[in-house]
Amino acid sequence: MAQKAAKTLATRNASVLLRTHVTTLCLHAAFLLLHWIFNRPRALTPYIVFACPTLAIEFYLDRLGRPCYNPADGSLRSPGEDLGAAGLTEYMWDVLYWTWGCIGAACVFGDRAWWLWVVVPLYSIWLAYTTFTGMKNGLAGMGDSESTVTESKRQKKMEKRGGQRVQYR
């Protein structure tokens, strides 16, 4: 059972990528089918503007998480990066899922549903703001040379009694 964790990660990544590609294909096919076959009034400009970046994100996630195998013996060379990782990867998944929702809403409700995509930049601004304020609060007081160190209750009691006493034998 050599590299069990790597094999598990490779299997999980392959299944996530397959599910992602199939979902994307179905959503885009449904939108384009509604646009061209049933002559529903759908503008292609917002579709192209919002779908192209998410297709680029999907391509990047595929390159990031696709497992690599040796062609000679079929052994696992690299399991790929963890597609469930926090940080930028998580944000990319959020953008991808939100765009899927917008495409589905545009299929059902029409072109005004593309306005839902405004949430993505607002979410980015909110994340940047909370990161900045958290970092600012975490770094507060580092530049102060006279910053006071908080004392414990025990230290305060000892100082009230006259300081720490040392017994000599």
GROMACS .gro file of N, CA and C in nm:
model
  507
    1MET      N    1   0.083  -0.118   0.000
    1MET     CA    2   0.000   0.000   0.000
    1MET      C    3   0.088   0.125   0.000
    2ALA      N    4   0.185   0.128  -0.088
    2ALA     CA    5   0.272   0.244  -0.097
    2ALA      C    6   0.194   0.361  -0.155
    3GLN      N    7   0.215   0.477  -0.099
    3GLN     CA    8   0.152   0.602  -0.144
    3GLN      C    9  -0.001   0.596  -0.143
    4LYS      N   10  -0.057   0.545  -0.037
    4LYS     CA   11  -0.203   0.533  -0.030
    4LYS      C   12  -0.269   0.671  -0.033
    5ALA      N   13  -0.212   0.768   0.038
    5ALA     CA   14  -0.269   0.903   0.040
    5ALA      C   15  -0.263   0.966  -0.098
    6ALA      N   16  -0.153   0.944  -0.169
    6ALA     CA   17  -0.140   1.000  -0.303
    6ALA      C   18  -0.241   0.937  -0.398
    7LYS      N   19  -0.260   0.808  -0.386
    7LYS     CA   20  -0.357   0.739  -0.473
    7LYS      C   21  -0.499   0.784  -0.442
    8THR      N   22  -0.530   0.805  -0.315
    8THR     CA   23  -0.662   0.853  -0.276
    8THR      C   24  -0.685   0.993  -0.330
    9LEU      N   25  -0.585   1.079  -0.319
    9LEU     CA   26  -0.596   1.216  -0.370
    9LEU      C   27  -0.613   1.215  -0.522
   10ALA      N   28  -0.539   1.130  -0.591
   10ALA     CA   29  -0.551   1.121  -0.737
   10ALA      C   30  -0.691   1.075  -0.777
   11THR      N   31  -0.745   0.977  -0.707
   11THR     CA   32  -0.879   0.928  -0.738
   11THR      C   33  -0.984   1.035  -0.712
   12ARG      N   34  -0.971   1.104  -0.599
   12ARG     CA   35  -1.067   1.209  -0.565
   12ARG      C   36  -1.059   1.324  -0.666
   13ASN      N   37  -0.937   1.365  -0.703
   13ASN     CA   38  -0.921   1.473  -0.801
   13ASN      C   39  -0.981   1.435  -0.935
   14ALA      N   40  -0.956   1.311  -0.979
   14ALA     CA   41  -1.009   1.268  -1.109
   14ALA      C   42  -1.162   1.268  -1.109
   15SER      N   43  -1.223   1.224  -1.000
   15SER     CA   44  -1.370   1.222  -0.995
   15SER      C   45  -1.427   1.364  -0.986
   16VAL      N   46  -1.362   1.453  -0.912
   16VAL     CA   47  -1.409   1.592  -0.902
   16VAL      C   48  -1.398   1.661  -1.038
   17LEU      N   49  -1.288   1.638  -1.107
   17LEU     CA   50  -1.271   1.701  -1.237
   17LEU      C   51  -1.371   1.647  -1.340
   18LEU      N   52  -1.397   1.518  -1.336
   18LEU     CA   53  -1.496   1.461  -1.428
   18LEU      C   54  -1.634   1.518  -1.402
   19ARG      N   55  -1.673   1.525  -1.274
   19ARG     CA   56  -1.803   1.582  -1.238
   19ARG      C   57  -1.811   1.729  -1.279
   20THR      N   58  -1.703   1.803  -1.262
   20THR     CA   59  -1.700   1.944  -1.300
   20THR      C   60  -1.717   1.961  -1.451
   21HIS      N   61  -1.644   1.882  -1.528
   21HIS     CA   62  -1.652   1.894  -1.674
   21HIS      C   63  -1.790   1.855  -1.727
   22VAL      N   64  -1.849   1.752  -1.671
   22VAL     CA   65  -1.982   1.709  -1.715
   22VAL      C   66  -2.087   1.814  -1.681
   23THR      N   67  -2.079   1.871  -1.560
   23THR     CA   68  -2.173   1.975  -1.520
   23THR      C   69  -2.160   2.098  -1.609
   24THR      N   70  -2.037   2.138  -1.636
   24THR     CA   71  -2.014   2.254  -1.723
   24THR      C   72  -2.068   2.228  -1.862
   25LEU      N   73  -2.041   2.111  -1.916
   25LEU     CA   74  -2.089   2.077  -2.049
   25LEU      C   75  -2.242   2.080  -2.055
   26CYS      N   76  -2.309   2.024  -1.955
   26CYS     CA   77  -2.456   2.022  -1.953
   26CYS      C   78  -2.514   2.163  -1.942
   27LEU      N   79  -2.458   2.246  -1.855
   27LEU     CA   80  -2.510   2.382  -1.839
   27LEU      C   81  -2.491   2.466  -1.964
   28HIS      N   82  -2.373   2.460  -2.023
   28HIS     CA   83  -2.346   2.538  -2.143
   28HIS      C   84  -2.430   2.487  -2.261
   29ALA      N   85  -2.447   2.356  -2.271
   29ALA     CA   86  -2.529   2.300  -2.378
   29ALA      C   87  -2.675   2.343  -2.362
   30ALA      N   88  -2.725   2.343  -2.238
   30ALA     CA   89  -2.863   2.386  -2.214
   30ALA      C   90  -2.881   2.533  -2.250
   31PHE      N   91  -2.787   2.617  -2.211
   31PHE     CA   92  -2.799   2.760  -2.243
   31PHE      C   93  -2.798   2.782  -2.394
   32LEU      N   94  -2.700   2.719  -2.462
   32LEU     CA   95  -2.690   2.738  -2.606
   32LEU      C   96  -2.809   2.675  -2.680
   33LEU      N   97  -2.859   2.565  -2.629
   33LEU     CA   98  -2.978   2.503  -2.688
   33LEU      C   99  -3.098   2.596  -2.678
   34LEU      N  100  -3.117   2.656  -2.562
   34LEU     CA  101  -3.227   2.751  -2.545
   34LEU      C  102  -3.207   2.874  -2.632
   35HIS      N  103  -3.084   2.913  -2.652
   35HIS     CA  104  -3.056   3.032  -2.731
   35HIS      C  105  -3.083   3.008  -2.879
   36TRP      N  106  -3.033   2.898  -2.934
   36TRP     CA  107  -3.041   2.877  -3.078
   36TRP      C  108  -3.161   2.796  -3.125
   37ILE      N  109  -3.199   2.695  -3.052
   37ILE     CA  110  -3.306   2.608  -3.099
   37ILE      C  111  -3.444   2.668  -3.076
   38PHE      N  112  -3.470   2.713  -2.954
   38PHE     CA  113  -3.603   2.760  -2.920
   38PHE      C  114  -3.622   2.910  -2.940
   39ASN      N  115  -3.522   2.976  -2.994
   39ASN     CA  116  -3.529   3.119  -3.024
   39ASN      C  117  -3.574   3.203  -2.906
   40ARG      N  118  -3.531   3.163  -2.787
   40ARG     CA  119  -3.560   3.245  -2.670
   40ARG      C  120  -3.465   3.364  -2.673
   41PRO      N  121  -3.511   3.478  -2.633
   41PRO     CA  122  -3.424   3.598  -2.642
   41PRO      C  123  -3.313   3.593  -2.537
   42ARG      N  124  -3.201   3.542  -2.578
   42ARG     CA  125  -3.085   3.535  -2.491
   42ARG      C  126  -2.970   3.609  -2.559
   43ALA      N  127  -2.911   3.700  -2.492
   43ALA     CA  128  -2.795   3.771  -2.546
   43ALA      C  129  -2.670   3.688  -2.522
   44LEU      N  130  -2.588   3.676  -2.623
   44LEU     CA  131  -2.465   3.597  -2.609
   44LEU      C  132  -2.352   3.678  -2.548
   45THR      N  133  -2.360   3.811  -2.551
   45THR     CA  134  -2.250   3.892  -2.499
   45THR      C  135  -2.227   3.868  -2.350
   46PRO      N  136  -2.328   3.876  -2.262
   46PRO     CA  137  -2.300   3.848  -2.121
   46PRO      C  138  -2.257   3.703  -2.098
   47TYR      N  139  -2.311   3.614  -2.178
   47TYR     CA  140  -2.272   3.472  -2.166
   47TYR      C  141  -2.122   3.457  -2.194
   48ILE      N  142  -2.075   3.517  -2.301
   48ILE     CA  143  -1.933   3.507  -2.336
   48ILE      C  144  -1.847   3.578  -2.233
   49VAL      N  145  -1.890   3.696  -2.190
   49VAL     CA  146  -1.811   3.774  -2.093
   49VAL      C  147  -1.796   3.699  -1.961
   50PHE      N  148  -1.902   3.634  -1.916
   50PHE     CA  149  -1.896   3.567  -1.787
   50PHE      C  150  -1.853   3.421  -1.794
   51ALA      N  151  -1.872   3.357  -1.909
   51ALA     CA  152  -1.836   3.216  -1.920
   51ALA      C  153  -1.688   3.196  -1.952
   52CYS      N  154  -1.628   3.286  -2.026
   52CYS     CA  155  -1.486   3.268  -2.063
   52CYS      C  156  -1.393   3.267  -1.941
   53PRO      N  157  -1.408   3.360  -1.845
   53PRO     CA  158  -1.320   3.351  -1.728
   53PRO      C  159  -1.339   3.222  -1.648
   54THR      N  160  -1.463   3.175  -1.638
   54THR     CA  161  -1.483   3.052  -1.562
   54THR      C  162  -1.433   2.930  -1.638
   55LEU      N  163  -1.437   2.935  -1.769
   55LEU     CA  164  -1.376   2.826  -1.846
   55LEU      C  165  -1.224   2.827  -1.827
   56ALA      N  166  -1.166   2.947  -1.818
   56ALA     CA  167  -1.022   2.956  -1.790
   56ALA      C  168  -0.992   2.903  -1.649
   57ILE      N  169  -1.078   2.935  -1.552
   57ILE     CA  170  -1.060   2.883  -1.416
   57ILE      C  171  -1.070   2.731  -1.416
   58GLU      N  172  -1.167   2.678  -1.490
   58GLU     CA  173  -1.184   2.533  -1.496
   58GLU      C  174  -1.062   2.467  -1.561
   59PHE      N  175  -1.008   2.529  -1.665
   59PHE     CA  176  -0.887   2.476  -1.729
   59PHE      C  177  -0.770   2.477  -1.630
   60TYR      N  178  -0.757   2.587  -1.554
   60TYR     CA  179  -0.649   2.597  -1.456
   60TYR      C  180  -0.665   2.490  -1.347
   61LEU      N  181  -0.787   2.471  -1.297
   61LEU     CA  182  -0.810   2.369  -1.195
   61LEU      C  183  -0.782   2.229  -1.250
   62ASP      N  184  -0.810   2.208  -1.379
   62ASP     CA  185  -0.780   2.080  -1.441
   62ASP      C  186  -0.628   2.059  -1.447
   63ARG      N  187  -0.555   2.162  -1.485
   63ARG     CA  188  -0.409   2.151  -1.491
   63ARG      C  189  -0.349   2.133  -1.352
   64LEU      N  190  -0.411   2.196  -1.253
   64LEU     CA  191  -0.362   2.191  -1.116
   64LEU      C  192  -0.387   2.055  -1.052
   65GLY      N  193  -0.503   1.997  -1.074
   65GLY     CA  194  -0.541   1.878  -1.000
   65GLY      C  195  -0.538   1.748  -1.076
   66ARG      N  196  -0.509   1.751  -1.207
   66ARG     CA  197  -0.509   1.629  -1.287
   66ARG      C  198  -0.393   1.539  -1.247
   67PRO      N  199  -0.420   1.413  -1.209
   67PRO     CA  200  -0.312   1.322  -1.174
   67PRO      C  201  -0.232   1.282  -1.298
   68CYS      N  202  -0.102   1.261  -1.279
   68CYS     CA  203  -0.013   1.219  -1.389
   68CYS      C  204   0.031   1.076  -1.364
   69TYR      N  205   0.026   0.995  -1.468
   69TYR     CA  206   0.065   0.855  -1.460
   69TYR      C  207   0.182   0.829  -1.554
   70ASN      N  208   0.268   0.732  -1.519
   70ASN     CA  209   0.376   0.690  -1.607
   70ASN      C  210   0.316   0.614  -1.725
   71PRO      N  211   0.353   0.652  -1.848
   71PRO     CA  212   0.295   0.582  -1.962
   71PRO      C  213   0.347   0.438  -1.976
   72ALA      N  214   0.464   0.410  -1.924
   72ALA     CA  215   0.523   0.277  -1.940
   72ALA      C  216   0.450   0.171  -1.858
   73ASP      N  217   0.436   0.198  -1.729
   73ASP     CA  218   0.376   0.096  -1.642
   73ASP      C  219   0.243   0.140  -1.578
   74GLY      N  220   0.199   0.263  -1.600
   74GLY     CA  221   0.071   0.308  -1.547
   74GLY      C  222   0.075   0.344  -1.400
   75SER      N  223   0.194   0.353  -1.342
   75SER     CA  224   0.203   0.389  -1.201
   75SER      C  225   0.184   0.540  -1.184
   76LEU      N  226   0.143   0.578  -1.066
   76LEU     CA  227   0.114   0.717  -1.036
   76LEU      C  228   0.244   0.796  -1.023
   77ARG      N  229   0.258   0.898  -1.106
   77ARG     CA  230   0.377   0.984  -1.098
   77ARG      C  231   0.350   1.102  -1.006
   78SER      N  232   0.233   1.166  -1.021
   78SER     CA  233   0.196   1.281  -0.940
   78SER      C  234   0.044   1.281  -0.921
   79PRO      N  235  -0.004   1.294  -0.797
   79PRO     CA  236  -0.150   1.293  -0.776
   79PRO      C  237  -0.217   1.425  -0.810
   80GLY      N  238  -0.140   1.531  -0.834
   80GLY     CA  239  -0.197   1.663  -0.856
   80GLY      C  240  -0.215   1.733  -0.723
   81GLU      N  241  -0.243   1.861  -0.729
   81GLU     CA  242  -0.266   1.938  -0.607
   81GLU      C  243  -0.405   1.907  -0.553
   82ASP      N  244  -0.422   1.932  -0.426
   82ASP     CA  245  -0.551   1.908  -0.361
   82ASP      C  246  -0.650   2.014  -0.409
   83LEU      N  247  -0.757   1.970  -0.473
   83LEU     CA  248  -0.858   2.063  -0.524
   83LEU      C  249  -0.952   2.113  -0.415
   84GLY      N  250  -0.942   2.058  -0.296
   84GLY     CA  251  -1.023   2.105  -0.184
   84GLY      C  252  -0.945   2.197  -0.092
   85ALA      N  253  -0.831   2.246  -0.137
   85ALA     CA  254  -0.746   2.330  -0.053
   85ALA      C  255  -0.811   2.466  -0.029
   86ALA      N  256  -0.781   2.523   0.084
   86ALA     CA  257  -0.833   2.655   0.118
   86ALA      C  258  -0.752   2.763   0.047
   87GLY      N  259  -0.806   2.882   0.045
   87GLY     CA  260  -0.735   2.994  -0.015
   87GLY      C  261  -0.784   3.023  -0.155
   88LEU      N  262  -0.691   3.045  -0.246
   88LEU     CA  263  -0.725   3.083  -0.382
   88LEU      C  264  -0.801   2.973  -0.455
   89THR      N  265  -0.766   2.848  -0.431
   89THR     CA  266  -0.837   2.737  -0.496
   89THR      C  267  -0.984   2.737  -0.453
   90GLU      N  268  -1.007   2.758  -0.326
   90GLU     CA  269  -1.144   2.763  -0.274
   90GLU      C  270  -1.222   2.879  -0.337
   91TYR      N  271  -1.156   2.993  -0.353
   91TYR     CA  272  -1.221   3.109  -0.415
   91TYR      C  273  -1.255   3.079  -0.561
   92MET      N  274  -1.166   3.009  -0.631
   92MET     CA  275  -1.194   2.974  -0.771
   92MET      C  276  -1.315   2.882  -0.783
   93TRP      N  277  -1.325   2.787  -0.691
   93TRP     CA  278  -1.443   2.701  -0.691
   93TRP      C  279  -1.569   2.782  -0.666
   94ASP      N  280  -1.562   2.880  -0.575
   94ASP     CA  281  -1.678   2.965  -0.547
   94ASP      C  282  -1.722   3.040  -0.672
   95VAL      N  283  -1.626   3.096  -0.746
   95VAL     CA  284  -1.658   3.169  -0.869
   95VAL      C  285  -1.718   3.074  -0.972
   96LEU      N  286  -1.664   2.954  -0.983
   96LEU     CA  287  -1.715   2.856  -1.078
   96LEU      C  288  -1.859   2.816  -1.043
   97TYR      N  289  -1.884   2.785  -0.916
   97TYR     CA  290  -2.019   2.747  -0.875
   97TYR      C  291  -2.118   2.862  -0.894
   98TRP      N  292  -2.076   2.983  -0.862
   98TRP     CA  293  -2.165   3.097  -0.877
   98TRP      C  294  -2.200   3.121  -1.023
   99THR      N  295  -2.102   3.104  -1.111
   99THR     CA  296  -2.129   3.121  -1.254
   99THR      C  297  -2.223   3.013  -1.305
  100TRP      N  298  -2.207   2.891  -1.255
  100TRP     CA  299  -2.303   2.786  -1.291
  100TRP      C  300  -2.444   2.827  -1.252
  101GLY      N  301  -2.458   2.881  -1.132
  101GLY     CA  302  -2.590   2.928  -1.087
  101GLY      C  303  -2.644   3.039  -1.174
  102CYS      N  304  -2.556   3.131  -1.216
  102CYS     CA  305  -2.599   3.240  -1.303
  102CYS      C  306  -2.641   3.188  -1.440
  103ILE      N  307  -2.570   3.090  -1.494
  103ILE     CA  308  -2.608   3.032  -1.623
  103ILE      C  309  -2.743   2.963  -1.610
  104GLY      N  310  -2.761   2.887  -1.503
  104GLY     CA  311  -2.891   2.823  -1.481
  104GLY      C  312  -3.003   2.924  -1.464
  105ALA      N  313  -2.977   3.031  -1.391
  105ALA     CA  314  -3.078   3.135  -1.372
  105ALA      C  315  -3.108   3.207  -1.504
  106ALA      N  316  -3.005   3.226  -1.587
  106ALA     CA  317  -3.026   3.290  -1.718
  106ALA      C  318  -3.108   3.199  -1.809
  107CYS      N  319  -3.093   3.068  -1.793
  107CYS     CA  320  -3.175   2.975  -1.872
  107CYS      C  321  -3.322   2.984  -1.830
  108VAL      N  322  -3.345   2.999  -1.703
  108VAL     CA  323  -3.482   2.999  -1.651
  108VAL      C  324  -3.546   3.138  -1.655
  109PHE      N  325  -3.473   3.240  -1.609
  109PHE     CA  326  -3.532   3.372  -1.590
  109PHE      C  327  -3.497   3.473  -1.699
  110GLY      N  328  -3.403   3.445  -1.785
  110GLY     CA  329  -3.367   3.539  -1.891
  110GLY      C  330  -3.238   3.612  -1.861
  111ASP      N  331  -3.211   3.711  -1.946
  111ASP     CA  332  -3.081   3.781  -1.941
  111ASP      C  333  -3.061   3.868  -1.818
  112ARG      N  334  -3.166   3.903  -1.751
  112ARG     CA  335  -3.148   3.985  -1.629
  112ARG      C  336  -3.082   3.906  -1.516
  113ALA      N  337  -3.080   3.776  -1.527
  113ALA     CA  338  -3.016   3.693  -1.424
  113ALA      C  339  -2.865   3.711  -1.423
  114TRP      N  340  -2.809   3.763  -1.531
  114TRP     CA  341  -2.664   3.785  -1.534
  114TRP      C  342  -2.622   3.891  -1.432
  115TRP      N  343  -2.715   3.973  -1.388
  115TRP     CA  344  -2.682   4.072  -1.285
  115TRP      C  345  -2.644   4.007  -1.152
  116LEU      N  346  -2.680   3.881  -1.136
  116LEU     CA  347  -2.640   3.809  -1.015
  116LEU      C  348  -2.488   3.797  -1.006
  117TRP      N  349  -2.421   3.806  -1.119
  117TRP     CA  350  -2.276   3.791  -1.121
  117TRP      C  351  -2.206   3.906  -1.050
  118VAL      N  352  -2.276   4.015  -1.023
  118VAL     CA  353  -2.219   4.130  -0.952
  118VAL      C  354  -2.174   4.089  -0.812
  119VAL      N  355  -2.231   3.982  -0.759
  119VAL     CA  356  -2.196   3.935  -0.625
  119VAL      C  357  -2.049   3.894  -0.618
  120VAL      N  358  -1.991   3.845  -0.726
  120VAL     CA  359  -1.852   3.796  -0.724
  120VAL      C  360  -1.754   3.908  -0.690
  121PRO      N  361  -1.756   4.024  -0.759
  121PRO     CA  362  -1.663   4.130  -0.719
  121PRO      C  363  -1.693   4.185  -0.580
  122LEU      N  364  -1.822   4.191  -0.543
  122LEU     CA  365  -1.855   4.238  -0.408
  122LEU      C  366  -1.799   4.144  -0.302
  123TYR      N  367  -1.807   4.014  -0.328
  123TYR     CA  368  -1.751   3.913  -0.237
  123TYR      C  369  -1.599   3.928  -0.229
  124SER      N  370  -1.534   3.957  -0.342
  124SER     CA  371  -1.389   3.976  -0.343
  124SER      C  372  -1.350   4.098  -0.260
  125ILE      N  373  -1.427   4.205  -0.274
  125ILE     CA  374  -1.399   4.326  -0.196
  125ILE      C  375  -1.418   4.299  -0.047
  126TRP      N  376  -1.524   4.226  -0.013
  126TRP     CA  377  -1.549   4.193   0.128
  126TRP      C  378  -1.436   4.106   0.184
  127LEU      N  379  -1.390   4.006   0.108
  127LEU     CA  380  -1.280   3.922   0.154
  127LEU      C  381  -1.152   4.003   0.173
  128ALA      N  382  -1.123   4.093   0.080
  128ALA     CA  383  -1.004   4.177   0.093
  128ALA      C  384  -1.014   4.267   0.214
  129TYR      N  385  -1.131   4.324   0.238
  129TYR     CA  386  -1.150   4.413   0.353
  129TYR      C  387  -1.133   4.337   0.485
  130THR      N  388  -1.197   4.220   0.496
  130THR     CA  389  -1.185   4.145   0.622
  130THR      C  390  -1.043   4.095   0.643
  131THR      N  391  -0.975   4.060   0.535
  131THR     CA  392  -0.835   4.018   0.548
  131THR      C  393  -0.749   4.134   0.595
  132PHE      N  394  -0.770   4.253   0.536
  132PHE     CA  395  -0.692   4.370   0.574
  132PHE      C  396  -0.718   4.411   0.718
  133THR      N  397  -0.846   4.415   0.758
  133THR     CA  398  -0.875   4.456   0.896
  133THR      C  399  -0.826   4.351   0.996
  134GLY      N  400  -0.834   4.225   0.961
  134GLY     CA  401  -0.781   4.122   1.050
  134GLY      C  402  -0.631   4.132   1.064
  135MET      N  403  -0.563   4.162   0.954
  135MET     CA  404  -0.419   4.177   0.958
  135MET      C  405  -0.381   4.303   1.035
  136LYS      N  406  -0.460   4.411   1.016
  136LYS     CA  407  -0.433   4.536   1.086
  136LYS      C  408  -0.449   4.517   1.237
  137ASN      N  409  -0.553   4.445   1.278
  137ASN     CA  410  -0.575   4.420   1.420
  137ASN      C  411  -0.467   4.328   1.476
  138GLY      N  412  -0.421   4.234   1.396
  138GLY     CA  413  -0.318   4.142   1.441
  138GLY      C  414  -0.183   4.209   1.458
  139LEU      N  415  -0.159   4.311   1.377
  139LEU     CA  416  -0.031   4.381   1.383
  139LEU      C  417  -0.036   4.505   1.472
  140ALA      N  418  -0.151   4.534   1.528
  140ALA     CA  419  -0.163   4.654   1.612
  140ALA      C  420  -0.075   4.641   1.735
  141GLY      N  421  -0.004   4.748   1.765
  141GLY     CA  422   0.080   4.751   1.884
  141GLY      C  423   0.221   4.698   1.862
  142MET      N  424   0.251   4.648   1.743
  142MET     CA  425   0.386   4.596   1.720
  142MET      C  426   0.488   4.708   1.709
  143GLY      N  427   0.445   4.826   1.665
  143GLY     CA  428   0.538   4.937   1.651
  143GLY      C  429   0.554   5.018   1.778
  144ASP      N  430   0.471   4.996   1.878
  144ASP     CA  431   0.479   5.072   2.002
  144ASP      C  432   0.593   5.019   2.087
  145SER      N  433   0.684   5.110   2.129
  145SER     CA  434   0.794   5.068   2.216
  145SER      C  435   0.749   5.062   2.361
  146GLU      N  436   0.642   5.134   2.394
  146GLU     CA  437   0.595   5.138   2.531
  146GLU      C  438   0.467   5.056   2.550
  147SER      N  439   0.450   4.954   2.470
  147SER     CA  440   0.327   4.875   2.483
  147SER      C  441   0.329   4.800   2.617
  148THR      N  442   0.217   4.803   2.682
  148THR     CA  443   0.206   4.739   2.813
  148THR      C  444   0.172   4.592   2.796
  149VAL      N  445   0.235   4.514   2.880
  149VAL     CA  446   0.208   4.371   2.880
  149VAL      C  447   0.100   4.345   2.984
  150THR      N  448  -0.004   4.275   2.945
  150THR     CA  449  -0.110   4.247   3.040
  150THR      C  450  -0.062   4.145   3.142
  151GLU      N  451  -0.099   4.171   3.264
  151GLU     CA  452  -0.056   4.083   3.371
  151GLU      C  453  -0.170   3.991   3.411
  152SER      N  454  -0.133   3.876   3.459
  152SER     CA  455  -0.234   3.783   3.505
  152SER      C  456  -0.285   3.826   3.643
  153LYS      N  457  -0.393   3.766   3.685
  153LYS     CA  458  -0.448   3.798   3.817
  153LYS      C  459  -0.349   3.763   3.927
  154ARG      N  460  -0.278   3.655   3.909
  154ARG     CA  461  -0.180   3.612   4.010
  154ARG      C  462  -0.069   3.716   4.024
  155GLN      N  463  -0.022   3.769   3.910
  155GLN     CA  464   0.083   3.871   3.916
  155GLN      C  465   0.033   3.997   3.985
  156LYS      N  466  -0.091   4.036   3.958
  156LYS     CA  467  -0.146   4.155   4.022
  156LYS      C  468  -0.159   4.136   4.173
  157LYS      N  469  -0.201   4.019   4.217
  157LYS     CA  470  -0.211   3.991   4.360
  157LYS      C  471  -0.074   3.997   4.426
  158MET      N  472   0.027   3.940   4.360
  158MET     CA  473   0.162   3.939   4.417
  158MET      C  474   0.215   4.082   4.432
  159GLU      N  475   0.190   4.167   4.335
  159GLU     CA  476   0.237   4.304   4.345
  159GLU      C  477   0.162   4.381   4.453
  160LYS      N  478   0.035   4.350   4.472
  160LYS     CA  479  -0.043   4.416   4.576
  160LYS      C  480   0.010   4.380   4.714
  161ARG      N  481   0.057   4.258   4.730
  161ARG     CA  482   0.111   4.214   4.860
  161ARG      C  483   0.254   4.259   4.882
  162GLY      N  484   0.312   4.325   4.786
  162GLY     CA  485   0.448   4.374   4.807
  162GLY      C  486   0.550   4.303   4.720
  163GLY      N  487   0.510   4.243   4.619
  163GLY     CA  488   0.604   4.179   4.530
  163GLY      C  489   0.627   4.033   4.564
  164GLN      N  490   0.709   3.973   4.488
  164GLN     CA  491   0.736   3.830   4.506
  164GLN      C  492   0.839   3.815   4.619
  165ARG      N  493   0.808   3.728   4.714
  165ARG     CA  494   0.900   3.705   4.826
  165ARG      C  495   0.977   3.577   4.804
  166VAL      N  496   1.103   3.585   4.836
  166VAL     CA  497   1.187   3.467   4.821
  166VAL      C  498   1.227   3.421   4.961
  167GLN      N  499   1.209   3.295   4.987
  167GLN     CA  500   1.247   3.242   5.117
  167GLN      C  501   1.386   3.181   5.107
  168TYR      N  502   1.473   3.218   5.207
  168TYR     CA  503   1.607   3.160   5.213
  168TYR      C  504   1.611   3.058   5.325
  169ARG      N  505   1.679   2.953   5.308
  169ARG     CA  506   1.690   2.851   5.411
  169ARG      C  507   1.825   2.850   5.473
   0.00000   0.00000   0.00000
